[in-house]
mmCIF file of C-alpha atoms in Angstrom:
data_model
loop_
_atom_site.group_PDB
_atom_site.id
_atom_site.type_symbol
_atom_site.label_atom_id
_atom_site.label_comp_id
_atom_site.label_asym_id
_atom_site.label_seq_id
_atom_site.Cartn_x
_atom_site.Cartn_y
_atom_site.Cartn_z
ATOM 1 C CA GLY A 1 -1.790 89.320 69.747
ATOM 2 C CA ALA A 2 -2.607 92.795 68.203
ATOM 3 C CA VAL A 3 -6.325 92.487 68.385
ATOM 4 C CA VAL A 4 -8.576 95.473 67.644
ATOM 5 C CA SER A 5 -12.245 95.525 68.492
ATOM 6 C CA GLN A 6 -15.060 97.862 67.334
ATOM 7 C CA HIS A 7 -18.366 98.404 68.814
ATOM 8 C CA PRO A 8 -21.095 98.299 67.679
ATOM 9 C CA SER A 9 -20.678 95.984 64.749
ATOM 10 C CA ARG A 10 -23.890 97.163 63.181
ATOM 11 C CA VAL A 11 -26.078 100.140 63.835
ATOM 12 C CA ILE A 12 -29.336 101.480 62.263
ATOM 13 C CA CYS A 13 -30.394 104.983 63.170
ATOM 14 C CA LYS A 14 -32.773 107.730 62.097
ATOM 15 C CA SER A 15 -31.649 110.699 60.203
ATOM 16 C CA GLY A 16 -30.586 113.514 62.431
ATOM 17 C CA THR A 17 -29.335 111.413 65.235
ATOM 18 C CA SER A 18 -25.708 110.936 66.431
ATOM 19 C CA VAL A 19 -23.871 107.641 66.482
ATOM 20 C CA LYS A 20 -20.746 106.781 68.450
ATOM 21 C CA ILE A 21 -18.470 104.013 67.362
ATOM 22 C CA GLU A 22 -15.728 102.684 69.648
ATOM 23 C CA CYS A 23 -12.401 101.342 68.529
ATOM 24 C CA ARG A 24 -10.304 99.532 71.187
ATOM 25 C CA SER A 25 -6.860 97.840 71.079
ATOM 26 C CA LEU A 26 -7.170 94.917 73.346
ATOM 27 C CA ASP A 27 -3.652 93.714 73.866
ATOM 28 C CA PHE A 28 -1.420 96.603 72.957
ATOM 29 C CA GLN A 29 -1.228 100.268 73.350
ATOM 30 C CA ALA A 30 -2.074 102.152 70.237
ATOM 31 C CA THR A 31 -0.146 105.267 69.788
ATOM 32 C CA THR A 32 -2.013 106.055 66.548
ATOM 33 C CA MET A 33 -5.439 105.086 65.368
ATOM 34 C CA PHE A 34 -6.968 105.483 61.918
ATOM 35 C CA TRP A 35 -10.548 105.776 60.849
ATOM 36 C CA TYR A 36 -11.536 104.619 57.363
ATOM 37 C CA ARG A 37 -14.842 104.582 55.475
ATOM 38 C CA GLN A 38 -15.650 102.122 52.750
ATOM 39 C CA PHE A 39 -18.640 102.455 50.428
ATOM 40 C CA PRO A 40 -19.888 99.379 48.650
ATOM 41 C CA LYS A 41 -17.501 97.975 45.999
ATOM 42 C CA GLN A 42 -14.989 100.752 46.730
ATOM 43 C CA SER A 43 -11.633 100.903 48.440
ATOM 44 C CA LEU A 44 -10.954 102.078 51.906
ATOM 45 C CA MET A 45 -10.858 105.894 52.289
ATOM 46 C CA LEU A 46 -8.844 107.322 55.159
ATOM 47 C CA MET A 47 -10.922 109.763 57.099
ATOM 48 C CA ALA A 48 -8.628 110.795 59.836
ATOM 49 C CA THR A 49 -5.519 109.893 61.825
ATOM 50 C CA SER A 50 -5.608 110.354 65.588
ATOM 51 C CA ASN A 51 -2.737 110.247 68.098
ATOM 52 C CA GLU A 52 -3.435 109.804 71.788
ATOM 53 C CA GLY A 53 -3.960 113.029 73.585
ATOM 54 C CA SER A 54 -3.952 115.273 70.522
ATOM 55 C CA LYS A 55 -6.368 116.395 67.962
ATOM 56 C CA ALA A 56 -7.106 114.190 65.025
ATOM 57 C CA THR A 57 -5.775 115.017 61.548
ATOM 58 C CA TYR A 58 -8.535 114.911 58.994
ATOM 59 C CA GLU A 59 -8.140 114.067 55.334
ATOM 60 C CA GLN A 60 -9.210 116.629 52.865
ATOM 61 C CA GLY A 61 -12.922 116.656 52.290
ATOM 62 C CA VAL A 62 -13.745 115.096 55.705
ATOM 63 C CA GLU A 63 -15.848 117.443 57.854
ATOM 64 C CA LYS A 64 -14.258 117.561 61.313
ATOM 65 C CA ASP A 65 -17.406 118.896 62.888
ATOM 66 C CA LYS A 66 -19.452 116.192 61.511
ATOM 67 C CA PHE A 67 -17.069 113.253 62.295
ATOM 68 C CA LEU A 68 -15.812 113.843 65.831
ATOM 69 C CA ILE A 69 -12.836 111.779 66.811
ATOM 70 C CA ASN A 70 -11.546 111.356 70.385
ATOM 71 C CA HIS A 71 -8.477 109.407 71.218
ATOM 72 C CA ALA A 72 -8.541 109.746 75.027
ATOM 73 C CA SER A 73 -6.355 106.839 75.905
ATOM 74 C CA LEU A 74 -3.826 104.466 74.375
ATOM 75 C CA THR A 75 -6.426 101.821 73.920
ATOM 76 C CA LEU A 76 -9.603 103.665 72.893
ATOM 77 C CA SER A 77 -10.652 106.011 70.092
ATOM 78 C CA THR A 78 -14.142 106.991 69.307
ATOM 79 C CA LEU A 79 -15.759 108.325 66.127
ATOM 80 C CA THR A 80 -19.078 110.140 66.518
ATOM 81 C CA VAL A 81 -21.110 110.792 63.413
ATOM 82 C CA THR A 82 -23.208 113.786 64.286
ATOM 83 C CA SER A 83 -26.522 114.587 62.740
ATOM 84 C CA ALA A 84 -26.305 111.455 60.570
ATOM 85 C CA HIS A 85 -27.896 111.444 57.084
ATOM 86 C CA PRO A 86 -28.542 108.589 54.735
ATOM 87 C CA GLU A 87 -25.405 109.523 52.631
ATOM 88 C CA ASP A 88 -23.400 108.762 55.754
ATOM 89 C CA SER A 89 -24.448 105.113 55.585
ATOM 90 C CA SER A 90 -21.209 103.204 55.092
ATOM 91 C CA PHE A 91 -18.835 100.684 56.510
ATOM 92 C CA TYR A 92 -16.528 102.362 59.130
ATOM 93 C CA ILE A 93 -13.296 100.557 59.953
ATOM 94 C CA CYS A 94 -10.676 101.579 62.495
ATOM 95 C CA SER A 95 -7.057 100.468 62.617
ATOM 96 C CA ALA A 96 -4.410 100.855 65.263
ATOM 97 C CA THR A 97 -0.676 100.897 65.337
ATOM 98 C CA PRO A 98 1.502 100.305 68.466
ATOM 99 C CA GLY A 99 4.180 102.775 67.286
ATOM 100 C CA ARG A 100 4.945 105.738 65.214
ATOM 101 C CA ASP A 101 5.690 103.353 62.376
ATOM 102 C CA TYR A 102 2.410 103.339 60.536
ATOM 103 C CA ASN A 103 3.597 100.292 58.604
ATOM 104 C CA GLU A 104 2.076 98.006 61.179
ATOM 105 C CA GLN A 105 -1.668 98.565 61.260
ATOM 106 C CA PHE A 106 -4.151 96.175 62.833
ATOM 107 C CA PHE A 107 -7.750 96.493 61.667
ATOM 108 C CA GLY A 108 -10.991 96.330 63.711
ATOM 109 C CA PRO A 109 -13.855 94.250 62.316
ATOM 110 C CA GLY A 110 -15.741 97.288 61.070
ATOM 111 C CA THR A 111 -19.049 98.935 61.940
ATOM 112 C CA ARG A 112 -21.874 98.925 59.328
ATOM 113 C CA LEU A 113 -23.877 102.208 59.720
ATOM 114 C CA THR A 114 -27.303 102.501 58.091
ATOM 115 C CA VAL A 115 -29.071 105.844 58.455
ATOM 116 C CA LEU A 116 -32.718 105.766 57.533
ATOM 117 C CA GLY B 1 -0.504 112.598 42.380
ATOM 118 C CA GLN B 2 -0.400 109.237 44.075
ATOM 119 C CA ASN B 3 -1.899 106.271 42.305
ATOM 120 C CA ILE B 4 -2.356 102.606 42.881
ATOM 121 C CA ASP B 5 -3.640 100.442 39.991
ATOM 122 C CA GLN B 6 -4.904 96.871 40.187
ATOM 123 C CA PRO B 7 -7.407 94.968 38.073
ATOM 124 C CA THR B 8 -11.027 95.346 39.108
ATOM 125 C CA GLU B 9 -11.914 91.721 38.869
ATOM 126 C CA MET B 10 -10.416 88.339 38.143
ATOM 127 C CA THR B 11 -11.745 84.790 37.780
ATOM 128 C CA ALA B 12 -9.928 81.642 38.406
ATOM 129 C CA THR B 13 -10.636 77.889 38.932
ATOM 130 C CA GLU B 14 -10.425 76.001 42.136
ATOM 131 C CA GLY B 15 -6.951 74.377 42.544
ATOM 132 C CA ALA B 16 -5.354 76.674 40.003
ATOM 133 C CA ILE B 17 -2.854 79.582 40.406
ATOM 134 C CA VAL B 18 -3.711 83.257 39.995
ATOM 135 C CA GLN B 19 -1.459 86.387 39.912
ATOM 136 C CA ILE B 20 -2.881 89.738 40.917
ATOM 137 C CA ASN B 21 -0.804 92.630 39.734
ATOM 138 C CA CYS B 22 -0.436 96.090 41.320
ATOM 139 C CA THR B 23 1.440 99.116 39.981
ATOM 140 C CA TYR B 24 2.004 102.266 42.000
ATOM 141 C CA GLN B 25 3.126 105.797 41.787
ATOM 142 C CA THR B 26 3.626 107.457 45.126
ATOM 143 C CA SER B 27 5.578 110.120 46.837
ATOM 144 C CA GLY B 28 8.128 108.042 48.551
ATOM 145 C CA PHE B 29 7.986 104.384 49.416
ATOM 146 C CA ASN B 30 8.096 102.618 52.800
ATOM 147 C CA GLY B 31 6.713 99.289 51.743
ATOM 148 C CA LEU B 32 3.787 97.623 49.976
ATOM 149 C CA PHE B 33 1.101 95.638 51.658
ATOM 150 C CA TRP B 34 -1.438 93.118 50.450
ATOM 151 C CA TYR B 35 -4.687 92.664 52.326
ATOM 152 C CA GLN B 36 -7.537 90.229 51.823
ATOM 153 C CA GLN B 37 -11.073 91.437 52.382
ATOM 154 C CA HIS B 38 -14.179 89.320 52.408
ATOM 155 C CA ALA B 39 -17.493 90.987 51.689
ATOM 156 C CA GLY B 40 -18.699 92.889 54.720
ATOM 157 C CA GLU B 41 -15.576 92.373 56.746
ATOM 158 C CA ALA B 42 -12.421 94.298 57.502
ATOM 159 C CA PRO B 43 -9.228 93.727 55.678
ATOM 160 C CA THR B 44 -6.863 91.127 56.906
ATOM 161 C CA PHE B 45 -3.145 91.375 56.497
ATOM 162 C CA LEU B 46 -1.483 88.998 53.983
ATOM 163 C CA SER B 47 1.987 90.301 53.284
ATOM 164 C CA TYR B 48 4.460 93.158 53.443
ATOM 165 C CA ASN B 49 7.318 93.798 51.019
ATOM 166 C CA VAL B 50 9.826 96.564 51.393
ATOM 167 C CA LEU B 51 12.811 95.054 49.502
ATOM 168 C CA ASP B 52 12.828 93.736 45.950
ATOM 169 C CA GLY B 53 12.029 90.118 45.486
ATOM 170 C CA LEU B 54 9.688 87.333 46.381
ATOM 171 C CA GLU B 55 8.197 86.707 49.893
ATOM 172 C CA GLU B 56 6.580 83.377 50.279
ATOM 173 C CA LYS B 57 4.032 82.458 52.969
ATOM 174 C CA GLY B 58 2.256 79.209 52.407
ATOM 175 C CA ARG B 59 -0.042 79.266 49.478
ATOM 176 C CA PHE B 60 0.453 83.034 49.112
ATOM 177 C CA SER B 61 3.562 84.801 47.704
ATOM 178 C CA SER B 62 4.208 88.483 47.040
ATOM 179 C CA PHE B 63 6.709 90.047 44.752
ATOM 180 C CA LEU B 64 8.060 93.552 44.635
ATOM 181 C CA SER B 65 10.137 95.521 42.004
ATOM 182 C CA ARG B 66 10.730 99.008 43.358
ATOM 183 C CA SER B 67 12.362 100.281 40.214
ATOM 184 C CA LYS B 68 9.291 99.258 38.208
ATOM 185 C CA GLY B 69 6.752 100.408 40.822
ATOM 186 C CA TYR B 70 5.218 96.938 40.556
ATOM 187 C CA SER B 71 4.062 94.089 42.814
ATOM 188 C CA TYR B 72 2.009 90.979 42.441
ATOM 189 C CA LEU B 73 0.305 88.601 44.800
ATOM 190 C CA LEU B 74 0.418 84.968 43.786
ATOM 191 C CA LEU B 75 -2.155 82.554 45.058
ATOM 192 C CA LYS B 76 -1.598 78.820 44.581
ATOM 193 C CA GLU B 77 -3.863 75.822 45.033
ATOM 194 C CA LEU B 78 -6.841 78.127 45.027
ATOM 195 C CA GLN B 79 -9.710 77.266 47.348
ATOM 196 C CA MET B 80 -13.328 78.530 47.268
ATOM 197 C CA LYS B 81 -12.623 80.446 50.522
ATOM 198 C CA ASP B 82 -10.054 82.508 48.597
ATOM 199 C CA SER B 83 -12.919 84.302 46.876
ATOM 200 C CA ALA B 84 -12.499 87.844 48.250
ATOM 201 C CA SER B 85 -11.178 91.221 47.344
ATOM 202 C CA TYR B 86 -7.372 91.679 47.452
ATOM 203 C CA LEU B 87 -6.191 95.155 48.313
ATOM 204 C CA CYS B 88 -2.801 96.571 47.444
ATOM 205 C CA ALA B 89 -1.596 99.398 49.643
ATOM 206 C CA VAL B 90 1.627 101.441 49.593
ATOM 207 C CA SER B 91 3.146 103.226 52.571
ATOM 208 C CA ASP B 92 4.377 106.627 51.292
ATOM 209 C CA SER B 93 7.092 108.962 52.546
ATOM 210 C CA ASN B 94 4.832 109.999 55.442
ATOM 211 C CA TYR B 95 4.004 106.395 56.204
ATOM 212 C CA GLN B 96 0.465 107.051 55.071
ATOM 213 C CA LEU B 97 -1.174 103.996 53.423
ATOM 214 C CA ILE B 98 -2.353 104.725 49.865
ATOM 215 C CA TRP B 99 -4.962 102.091 48.941
ATOM 216 C CA GLY B 100 -5.742 100.583 45.605
ATOM 217 C CA ALA B 101 -9.355 99.968 44.746
ATOM 218 C CA GLY B 102 -9.021 96.229 45.254
ATOM 219 C CA THR B 103 -9.296 93.244 42.922
ATOM 220 C CA LYS B 104 -12.333 91.076 43.347
ATOM 221 C CA LEU B 105 -11.265 87.441 42.849
ATOM 222 C CA ILE B 106 -13.934 84.970 41.896
ATOM 223 C CA ILE B 107 -13.112 81.288 42.255
ATOM 224 C CA LYS B 108 -15.105 78.870 40.207
ATOM 225 C CA PRO B 109 -15.289 75.121 40.997
#
């Protein structure tokens, strides 16, 4: 149980385009979902926390207009990287928790974004 | 500020034992996690400690001392597939996960 999927697993796009990444909890309802970014050889960096039906809470330094997060249902959250640039190339990972206790986070497999 | 420290890289031999240390300073404490992350993959959960002491799970054990702000992950009977990064993360007073930079473990035959 507690499976989280992400789609796509890998995407290559041109600079200036927008990319949407989906995160789904397959066998549980995710009250809260988290979006992380990880650059090579660095640790996970929390970008934002989203609760179903409300606006996402962004971490300091993360542009909310560039990284649009929508958590429209209890099983789906999307991250849209708008007007992507090469510096946005990274590994994006989502995680989900079934309750308000964030101690139980289940991670998706990640999405490798490469912006040319 | 909040801080998690763990060694950047460690090397060990197949079949041996290795201990990866983690020290933390956070605003509040609601548990400490260890995750394993293979290159290019998402982290996978290994262990969770919220009380002092040792938690054993197969070849992996995790220890916590809250008074010292210290934890370690102990890996026994090392296998080549254990080559990965090991991430220490602490849940703070707001239940936010504060992540360490990870320890890259290299296993040699």
